[in-house]
PDB file of C-alpha atoms in Angstrom:
ATOM      1  CA  MET E   1      89.774 164.690 -47.423  1.00  0.00           C
ATOM      2  CA  ALA E   2      89.498 162.542 -50.631  1.00  0.00           C
ATOM      3  CA  PRO E   3      90.410 158.842 -50.269  1.00  0.00           C
ATOM      4  CA  LYS E   4      93.907 157.893 -51.344  1.00  0.00           C
ATOM      5  CA  LYS E   5      94.054 156.057 -54.564  1.00  0.00           C
ATOM      6  CA  ALA E   6      94.937 152.384 -54.160  1.00  0.00           C
ATOM      7  CA  LYS E   7      98.345 151.205 -55.571  1.00  0.00           C
ATOM      8  CA  GLY E   8      98.217 149.239 -58.610  1.00  0.00           C
ATOM      9  CA  SER E   9      94.809 150.517 -59.755  1.00  0.00           C
ATOM     10  CA  SER E  10      95.852 152.521 -62.710  1.00  0.00           C
ATOM     11  CA  SER E  11      95.902 151.161 -66.293  1.00  0.00           C
ATOM     12  CA  GLU E  12      99.356 152.739 -66.639  1.00  0.00           C
ATOM     13  CA  GLU E  13     100.764 150.578 -63.739  1.00  0.00           C
ATOM     14  CA  LYS E  14      99.130 147.447 -65.245  1.00  0.00           C
ATOM     15  CA  SER E  15     100.728 148.343 -68.659  1.00  0.00           C
ATOM     16  CA  VAL E  16     104.249 148.743 -66.957  1.00  0.00           C
ATOM     17  CA  LEU E  17     103.912 145.540 -65.054  1.00  0.00           C
ATOM     18  CA  GLU E  18     102.753 143.546 -68.052  1.00  0.00           C
ATOM     19  CA  TYR E  19     105.495 144.961 -70.225  1.00  0.00           C
ATOM     20  CA  LEU E  20     108.273 144.051 -67.680  1.00  0.00           C
ATOM     21  CA  VAL E  21     106.896 140.375 -67.348  1.00  0.00           C
ATOM     22  CA  LYS E  22     106.559 140.003 -71.084  1.00  0.00           C
ATOM     23  CA  ALA E  23     110.094 141.483 -71.897  1.00  0.00           C
ATOM     24  CA  ASN E  24     111.746 139.700 -68.882  1.00  0.00           C
ATOM     25  CA  ARG E  25     114.782 142.049 -68.828  1.00  0.00           C
ATOM     26  CA  PRO E  26     115.975 144.953 -66.641  1.00  0.00           C
ATOM     27  CA  TYR E  27     114.794 148.391 -67.457  1.00  0.00           C
ATOM     28  CA  SER E  28     115.214 151.900 -66.129  1.00  0.00           C
ATOM     29  CA  ALA E  29     112.354 154.320 -65.673  1.00  0.00           C
ATOM     30  CA  ASN E  30     113.553 156.137 -68.904  1.00  0.00           C
ATOM     31  CA  ASP E  31     113.646 152.795 -70.713  1.00  0.00           C
ATOM     32  CA  ILE E  32     110.094 151.910 -69.779  1.00  0.00           C
ATOM     33  CA  SER E  33     108.862 155.375 -70.926  1.00  0.00           C
ATOM     34  CA  SER E  34     110.578 154.891 -74.190  1.00  0.00           C
ATOM     35  CA  GLN E  35     109.398 151.277 -74.795  1.00  0.00           C
ATOM     36  CA  LEU E  36     105.856 152.142 -73.975  1.00  0.00           C
ATOM     37  CA  HIS E  37     106.049 155.028 -76.600  1.00  0.00           C
ATOM     38  CA  GLY E  38     105.171 157.766 -74.138  1.00  0.00           C
ATOM     39  CA  LEU E  39     102.274 156.144 -72.417  1.00  0.00           C
ATOM     40  CA  VAL E  40     103.892 157.292 -69.242  1.00  0.00           C
ATOM     41  CA  SER E  41     106.562 160.012 -68.686  1.00  0.00           C
ATOM     42  CA  PRO E  42     109.956 159.170 -67.216  1.00  0.00           C
ATOM     43  CA  ALA E  43     108.810 160.675 -63.930  1.00  0.00           C
ATOM     44  CA  GLN E  44     105.467 158.628 -63.944  1.00  0.00           C
ATOM     45  CA  ALA E  45     107.334 155.519 -64.872  1.00  0.00           C
ATOM     46  CA  LYS E  46     109.768 155.974 -61.961  1.00  0.00           C
ATOM     47  CA  LYS E  47     106.873 156.382 -59.519  1.00  0.00           C
ATOM     48  CA  LEU E  48     104.852 153.439 -60.882  1.00  0.00           C
ATOM     49  CA  LEU E  49     107.927 151.182 -60.794  1.00  0.00           C
ATOM     50  CA  ASN E  50     108.865 152.078 -57.333  1.00  0.00           C
ATOM     51  CA  ASP E  51     105.261 151.475 -56.222  1.00  0.00           C
ATOM     52  CA  LEU E  52     105.334 148.030 -57.862  1.00  0.00           C
ATOM     53  CA  ALA E  53     108.700 147.188 -56.237  1.00  0.00           C
ATOM     54  CA  ASP E  54     107.379 148.366 -52.763  1.00  0.00           C
ATOM     55  CA  ASP E  55     104.409 146.011 -53.347  1.00  0.00           C
ATOM     56  CA  GLY E  56     106.769 143.104 -54.184  1.00  0.00           C
ATOM     57  CA  LYS E  57     105.256 142.771 -57.695  1.00  0.00           C
ATOM     58  CA  ILE E  58     108.702 143.327 -59.313  1.00  0.00           C
ATOM     59  CA  GLN E  59     112.316 143.600 -58.261  1.00  0.00           C
ATOM     60  CA  ARG E  60     114.397 146.689 -57.818  1.00  0.00           C
ATOM     61  CA  LYS E  61     118.128 147.010 -57.950  1.00  0.00           C
ATOM     62  CA  VAL E  62     119.840 150.266 -56.835  1.00  0.00           C
ATOM     63  CA  ASN E  63     123.361 151.098 -58.050  1.00  0.00           C
ATOM     64  CA  GLY E  64     124.158 154.593 -56.735  1.00  0.00           C
ATOM     65  CA  LYS E  65     121.633 156.947 -58.288  1.00  0.00           C
ATOM     66  CA  GLN E  66     120.757 154.456 -60.948  1.00  0.00           C
ATOM     67  CA  GLN E  67     117.594 152.183 -60.329  1.00  0.00           C
ATOM     68  CA  ILE E  68     116.957 149.063 -62.387  1.00  0.00           C
ATOM     69  CA  PHE E  69     113.642 147.186 -62.346  1.00  0.00           C
ATOM     70  CA  TYR E  70     112.801 143.597 -63.624  1.00  0.00           C
ATOM     71  CA  ALA E  71     110.094 141.176 -63.185  1.00  0.00           C
ATOM     72  CA  ASN E  72     109.928 138.575 -60.356  1.00  0.00           C
ATOM     73  CA  GLN E  73     111.371 135.511 -61.942  1.00  0.00           C
ATOM     74  CA  MET E  74     108.925 133.269 -59.968  1.00  0.00           C
ATOM     75  CA  ASP E  75     106.122 134.856 -62.000  1.00  0.00           C
ATOM     76  CA  ILE E  76     107.755 134.053 -65.307  1.00  0.00           C
ATOM     77  CA  GLU E  77     106.404 130.928 -67.017  1.00  0.00           C
ATOM     78  CA  VAL E  78     109.313 128.663 -67.906  1.00  0.00           C
ATOM     79  CA  PRO E  79     108.890 126.839 -71.159  1.00  0.00           C
ATOM     80  CA  SER E  80     109.267 123.168 -71.435  1.00  0.00           C
ATOM     81  CA  VAL E  81     112.168 121.480 -73.172  1.00  0.00           C
ATOM     82  CA  GLU E  82     109.992 120.652 -76.187  1.00  0.00           C
ATOM     83  CA  GLU E  83     108.614 124.156 -76.266  1.00  0.00           C
ATOM     84  CA  ALA E  84     112.119 125.629 -76.150  1.00  0.00           C
ATOM     85  CA  GLU E  85     113.326 123.344 -78.954  1.00  0.00           C
ATOM     86  CA  GLU E  86     110.285 124.205 -81.091  1.00  0.00           C
ATOM     87  CA  GLU E  87     110.981 127.939 -80.502  1.00  0.00           C
ATOM     88  CA  GLU E  88     114.591 127.560 -81.425  1.00  0.00           C
ATOM     89  CA  GLU E  89     113.598 125.740 -84.722  1.00  0.00           C
ATOM     90  CA  ASN E  90     111.155 128.564 -85.384  1.00  0.00           C
ATOM     91  CA  ILE E  91     114.037 131.105 -84.913  1.00  0.00           C
ATOM     92  CA  LYS E  92     116.338 129.200 -87.361  1.00  0.00           C
ATOM     93  CA  LYS E  93     113.629 129.200 -89.906  1.00  0.00           C
ATOM     94  CA  LEU E  94     113.053 132.905 -89.456  1.00  0.00           C
ATOM     95  CA  GLU E  95     116.766 133.562 -89.840  1.00  0.00           C
ATOM     96  CA  GLN E  96     116.830 131.604 -92.999  1.00  0.00           C
ATOM     97  CA  GLN E  97     113.960 133.637 -94.401  1.00  0.00           C
ATOM     98  CA  VAL E  98     115.679 136.770 -93.403  1.00  0.00           C
ATOM     99  CA  ASN E  99     118.903 135.867 -95.132  1.00  0.00           C
ATOM    100  CA  ALA E 100     117.002 134.717 -98.290  1.00  0.00           C
ATOM    101  CA  THR E 101     115.176 138.129 -98.340  1.00  0.00           C
ATOM    102  CA  LYS E 102     118.291 140.061 -97.838  1.00  0.00           C
ATOM    103  CA  ASP E 103     119.870 138.146-100.779  1.00  0.00           C
ATOM    104  CA  GLU E 104     116.784 138.819-102.901  1.00  0.00           C
ATOM    105  CA  ASN E 105     116.814 142.441-102.051  1.00  0.00           C
ATOM    106  CA  LYS E 106     120.415 142.761-102.925  1.00  0.00           C
ATOM    107  CA  ALA E 107     119.919 141.167-106.377  1.00  0.00           C
ATOM    108  CA  LEU E 108     116.798 143.299-107.066  1.00  0.00           C
ATOM    109  CA  ALA E 109     118.790 146.378-105.910  1.00  0.00           C
ATOM    110  CA  GLY E 110     121.458 145.546-108.403  1.00  0.00           C
ATOM    111  CA  ARG E 111     119.064 145.144-111.171  1.00  0.00           C
ATOM    112  CA  LEU E 112     117.188 148.414-110.256  1.00  0.00           C
ATOM    113  CA  HIS E 113     120.574 150.222-110.403  1.00  0.00           C
ATOM    114  CA  ASN E 114     121.374 148.893-113.747  1.00  0.00           C
ATOM    115  CA  LEU E 115     118.012 149.703-115.145  1.00  0.00           C
ATOM    116  CA  THR E 116     117.864 153.301-113.621  1.00  0.00           C
ATOM    117  CA  ASN E 117     121.341 154.117-114.893  1.00  0.00           C
ATOM    118  CA  ALA E 118     120.863 152.697-118.410  1.00  0.00           C
ATOM    119  CA  ARG E 119     119.788 154.825-121.388  1.00  0.00           C
ATOM    120  CA  THR E 120     116.073 154.840-122.296  1.00  0.00           C
ATOM    121  CA  ASP E 121     114.787 152.964-125.297  1.00  0.00           C
ATOM    122  CA  ASP E 122     114.603 156.104-127.428  1.00  0.00           C
ATOM    123  CA  GLN E 123     118.093 157.074-126.383  1.00  0.00           C
ATOM    124  CA  MET E 124     119.460 153.691-127.320  1.00  0.00           C
ATOM    125  CA  ARG E 125     117.748 153.673-130.638  1.00  0.00           C
ATOM    126  CA  GLU E 126     119.011 157.264-131.484  1.00  0.00           C
ATOM    127  CA  ARG E 127     122.543 156.275-130.341  1.00  0.00           C
ATOM    128  CA  ILE E 128     122.498 152.910-132.347  1.00  0.00           C
ATOM    129  CA  ALA E 129     121.381 154.827-135.490  1.00  0.00           C
ATOM    130  CA  THR E 130     124.051 157.477-135.026  1.00  0.00           C
ATOM    131  CA  LEU E 131     126.753 154.788-134.528  1.00  0.00           C
ATOM    132  CA  THR E 132     125.520 152.796-137.520  1.00  0.00           C
ATOM    133  CA  ALA E 133     125.720 155.851-139.707  1.00  0.00           C
ATOM    134  CA  GLU E 134     129.233 156.651-138.517  1.00  0.00           C
ATOM    135  CA  ILE E 135     130.389 153.130-138.901  1.00  0.00           C
ATOM    136  CA  LYS E 136     128.956 152.842-142.489  1.00  0.00           C
ATOM    137  CA  GLN E 137     130.712 156.124-143.411  1.00  0.00           C
ATOM    138  CA  ASN E 138     134.018 154.823-141.944  1.00  0.00           C
ATOM    139  CA  GLU E 139     133.648 151.544-143.738  1.00  0.00           C
ATOM    140  CA  GLU E 140     133.183 153.286-147.012  1.00  0.00           C
ATOM    141  CA  ARG E 141     136.152 155.412-146.378  1.00  0.00           C
ATOM    142  CA  LEU E 142     138.204 152.448-145.261  1.00  0.00           C
ATOM    143  CA  ALA E 143     137.153 150.435-148.321  1.00  0.00           C
ATOM    144  CA  GLN E 144     138.325 153.154-150.636  1.00  0.00           C
ATOM    145  CA  LEU E 145     141.617 153.464-148.814  1.00  0.00           C
ATOM    146  CA  ARG E 146     142.186 149.611-148.948  1.00  0.00           C
ATOM    147  CA  SER E 147     141.470 149.616-152.655  1.00  0.00           C
ATOM    148  CA  GLY E 148     144.719 151.351-153.423  1.00  0.00           C
ATOM    149  CA  GLU E 149     144.184 155.043-152.901  1.00  0.00           C
ATOM    150  CA  VAL E 150     147.289 156.770-151.718  1.00  0.00           C
ATOM    151  CA  ILE E 151     147.186 157.670-148.027  1.00  0.00           C
ATOM    152  CA  SER E 152     149.810 158.429-145.425  1.00  0.00           C
ATOM    153  CA  PRO E 153     150.532 155.768-142.746  1.00  0.00           C
ATOM    154  CA  GLU E 154     149.408 158.171-140.079  1.00  0.00           C
ATOM    155  CA  GLU E 155     146.101 158.939-141.663  1.00  0.00           C
ATOM    156  CA  LYS E 156     145.542 155.176-142.245  1.00  0.00           C
ATOM    157  CA  LYS E 157     146.388 154.364-138.657  1.00  0.00           C
ATOM    158  CA  ARG E 158     144.115 157.165-137.404  1.00  0.00           C
ATOM    159  CA  ILE E 159     141.176 155.914-139.415  1.00  0.00           C
ATOM    160  CA  GLU E 160     141.563 152.283-138.472  1.00  0.00           C
ATOM    161  CA  THR E 161     141.862 153.334-134.843  1.00  0.00           C
ATOM    162  CA  GLU E 162     138.677 155.404-135.012  1.00  0.00           C
ATOM    163  CA  HIS E 163     136.889 152.547-136.872  1.00  0.00           C
ATOM    164  CA  ALA E 164     137.916 149.964-134.104  1.00  0.00           C
ATOM    165  CA  ALA E 165     136.840 152.317-131.352  1.00  0.00           C
ATOM    166  CA  MET E 166     133.346 152.705-133.043  1.00  0.00           C
ATOM    167  CA  VAL E 167     132.944 149.027-133.432  1.00  0.00           C
ATOM    168  CA  LYS E 168     134.031 148.400-129.915  1.00  0.00           C
ATOM    169  CA  GLN E 169     131.461 150.951-128.677  1.00  0.00           C
ATOM    170  CA  TRP E 170     128.826 149.365-130.916  1.00  0.00           C
ATOM    171  CA  LYS E 171     129.518 145.906-129.286  1.00  0.00           C
ATOM    172  CA  ALA E 172     129.325 147.419-125.813  1.00  0.00           C
ATOM    173  CA  ARG E 173     126.041 149.025-126.556  1.00  0.00           C
ATOM    174  CA  LYS E 174     124.741 145.670-128.025  1.00  0.00           C
ATOM    175  CA  ARG E 175     125.753 143.918-124.795  1.00  0.00           C
ATOM    176  CA  MET E 176     124.012 146.632-122.715  1.00  0.00           C
ATOM    177  CA  PHE E 177     120.927 146.305-124.757  1.00  0.00           C
ATOM    178  CA  LYS E 178     120.820 142.546-124.312  1.00  0.00           C
ATOM    179  CA  ASN E 179     121.095 142.864-120.534  1.00  0.00           C
ATOM    180  CA  ILE E 180     118.298 145.399-120.499  1.00  0.00           C
ATOM    181  CA  ILE E 181     115.985 143.326-122.826  1.00  0.00           C
ATOM    182  CA  ASP E 182     116.793 140.160-120.785  1.00  0.00           C
ATOM    183  CA  ALA E 183     115.596 141.915-117.611  1.00  0.00           C
ATOM    184  CA  MET E 184     112.502 143.243-119.283  1.00  0.00           C
ATOM    185  CA  SER E 185     111.555 139.848-120.764  1.00  0.00           C
ATOM    186  CA  GLU E 186     111.604 138.067-117.414  1.00  0.00           C
ATOM    187  CA  GLY E 187     107.964 137.225-116.811  1.00  0.00           C
ATOM    188  CA  TYR E 188     106.814 138.569-120.218  1.00  0.00           C
ATOM    189  CA  PRO E 189     103.990 136.324-121.402  1.00  0.00           C
ATOM    190  CA  GLY E 190     104.772 136.502-125.029  1.00  0.00           C
ATOM    191  CA  LYS E 191     107.774 135.649-127.346  1.00  0.00           C
ATOM    192  CA  LEU E 192     110.819 137.989-127.343  1.00  0.00           C
ATOM    193  CA  ARG E 193     109.882 138.891-131.014  1.00  0.00           C
ATOM    194  CA  ASP E 194     106.508 140.035-129.766  1.00  0.00           C
ATOM    195  CA  LEU E 195     108.269 142.305-127.144  1.00  0.00           C
ATOM    196  CA  TYR E 196     110.567 143.746-129.871  1.00  0.00           C
ATOM    197  CA  ASP E 197     107.560 144.523-132.091  1.00  0.00           C
ATOM    198  CA  GLU E 198     105.672 146.070-129.100  1.00  0.00           C
ATOM    199  CA  LEU E 199     108.564 148.390-128.261  1.00  0.00           C
ATOM    200  CA  GLY E 200     109.309 149.266-131.932  1.00  0.00           C
ATOM    201  CA  ILE E 201     112.855 147.713-131.652  1.00  0.00           C
ATOM    202  CA  GLU E 202     114.917 146.910-134.662  1.00  0.00           C
ATOM    203  CA  THR E 203     117.841 144.643-134.166  1.00  0.00           C
ATOM    204  CA  ASP E 204     121.006 144.299-136.145  1.00  0.00           C
ATOM    205  CA  GLU E 205     119.699 141.099-137.668  1.00  0.00           C
ATOM    206  CA  ASP E 206     116.613 142.980-138.796  1.00  0.00           C
ATOM    207  CA  VAL E 207     118.637 145.262-140.911  1.00  0.00           C
ATOM    208  CA  GLN E 208     121.091 142.499-141.877  1.00  0.00           C
ATOM    209  CA  VAL E 209     124.143 143.975-140.121  1.00  0.00           C
ATOM    210  CA  ASP E 210     126.712 141.889-138.378  1.00  0.00           C
ATOM    211  CA  VAL E 211     128.975 143.650-136.157  1.00  0.00           C
ATOM    212  CA  SER E 212     131.448 140.789-136.025  1.00  0.00           C
ATOM    213  CA  ILE E 213     131.916 141.054-139.777  1.00  0.00           C
ATOM    214  CA  ILE E 214     132.071 144.898-139.755  1.00  0.00           C
ATOM    215  CA  GLY E 215     134.714 144.700-137.036  1.00  0.00           C
ATOM    216  CA  ALA E 216     136.850 142.130-138.903  1.00  0.00           C
ATOM    217  CA  LYS E 217     140.013 143.304-140.452  1.00  0.00           C
TER     218      LYS E 217
END
C-alpha cells in the first residue's frame, strides 16, 4: 500500500494558505477557486481548506451547508501606528491621483468626441467655399435690391432671412473651426501661421473677408 500523502505538502495547499493570510478576509471554497484563477477547482479548494482547518492552520465557520474559512488572526502581523498612518497617507495620495486621472480622462474624452464628430479639413474648406460663394451672390442681389429696384415686401423679407441664416451658419462654422484649430495647435512647436500653411488653410482674413461686416444690416 502506497504511503499516504502528508497534509499540507502540496503547493496548492500552500498557495491557498498564503492567499488567506494575505487577504485576511473570509472566503468560501468557490471564492478561493475564483481568486486563485482556477489554480484549484472548487472541490479541491474545499478539501484543502478543510484540511487546513483540521490542522488548526486556519479557522472555519459553518452556517448550515455554508462553510467560510479565514486566517488565524494570531498569525496576522498587526502594523504599528506609524505604519498604519503612513499607509493611510499613501491611500489618500492614490485616491487623489485616481480622481485627477478621472478628470483628465473626462476632459480628453470630451475633446475626442468633438474632434471625431467634426468635419474633416477638406470638408470644412469645401463648405466654407460654398457658403462664401452663396453669401457673395446673396450680397450682390441684396445690394441691387437696396439700390432701389422694385421688389415685393415678401420677396425682400425672404431674401434678408436667407442672408441672415447664411451669415449665422458662417459664424457657427467659423467658431467650430477655431475650436478645432485651437485643439490641434496645443503642443504644436511652431507658430499658428505655420500650422495654417502646413495644412493649406486660408482664413477669412487671408481673403479679406469680414463676416461681421457682411452680416451688418
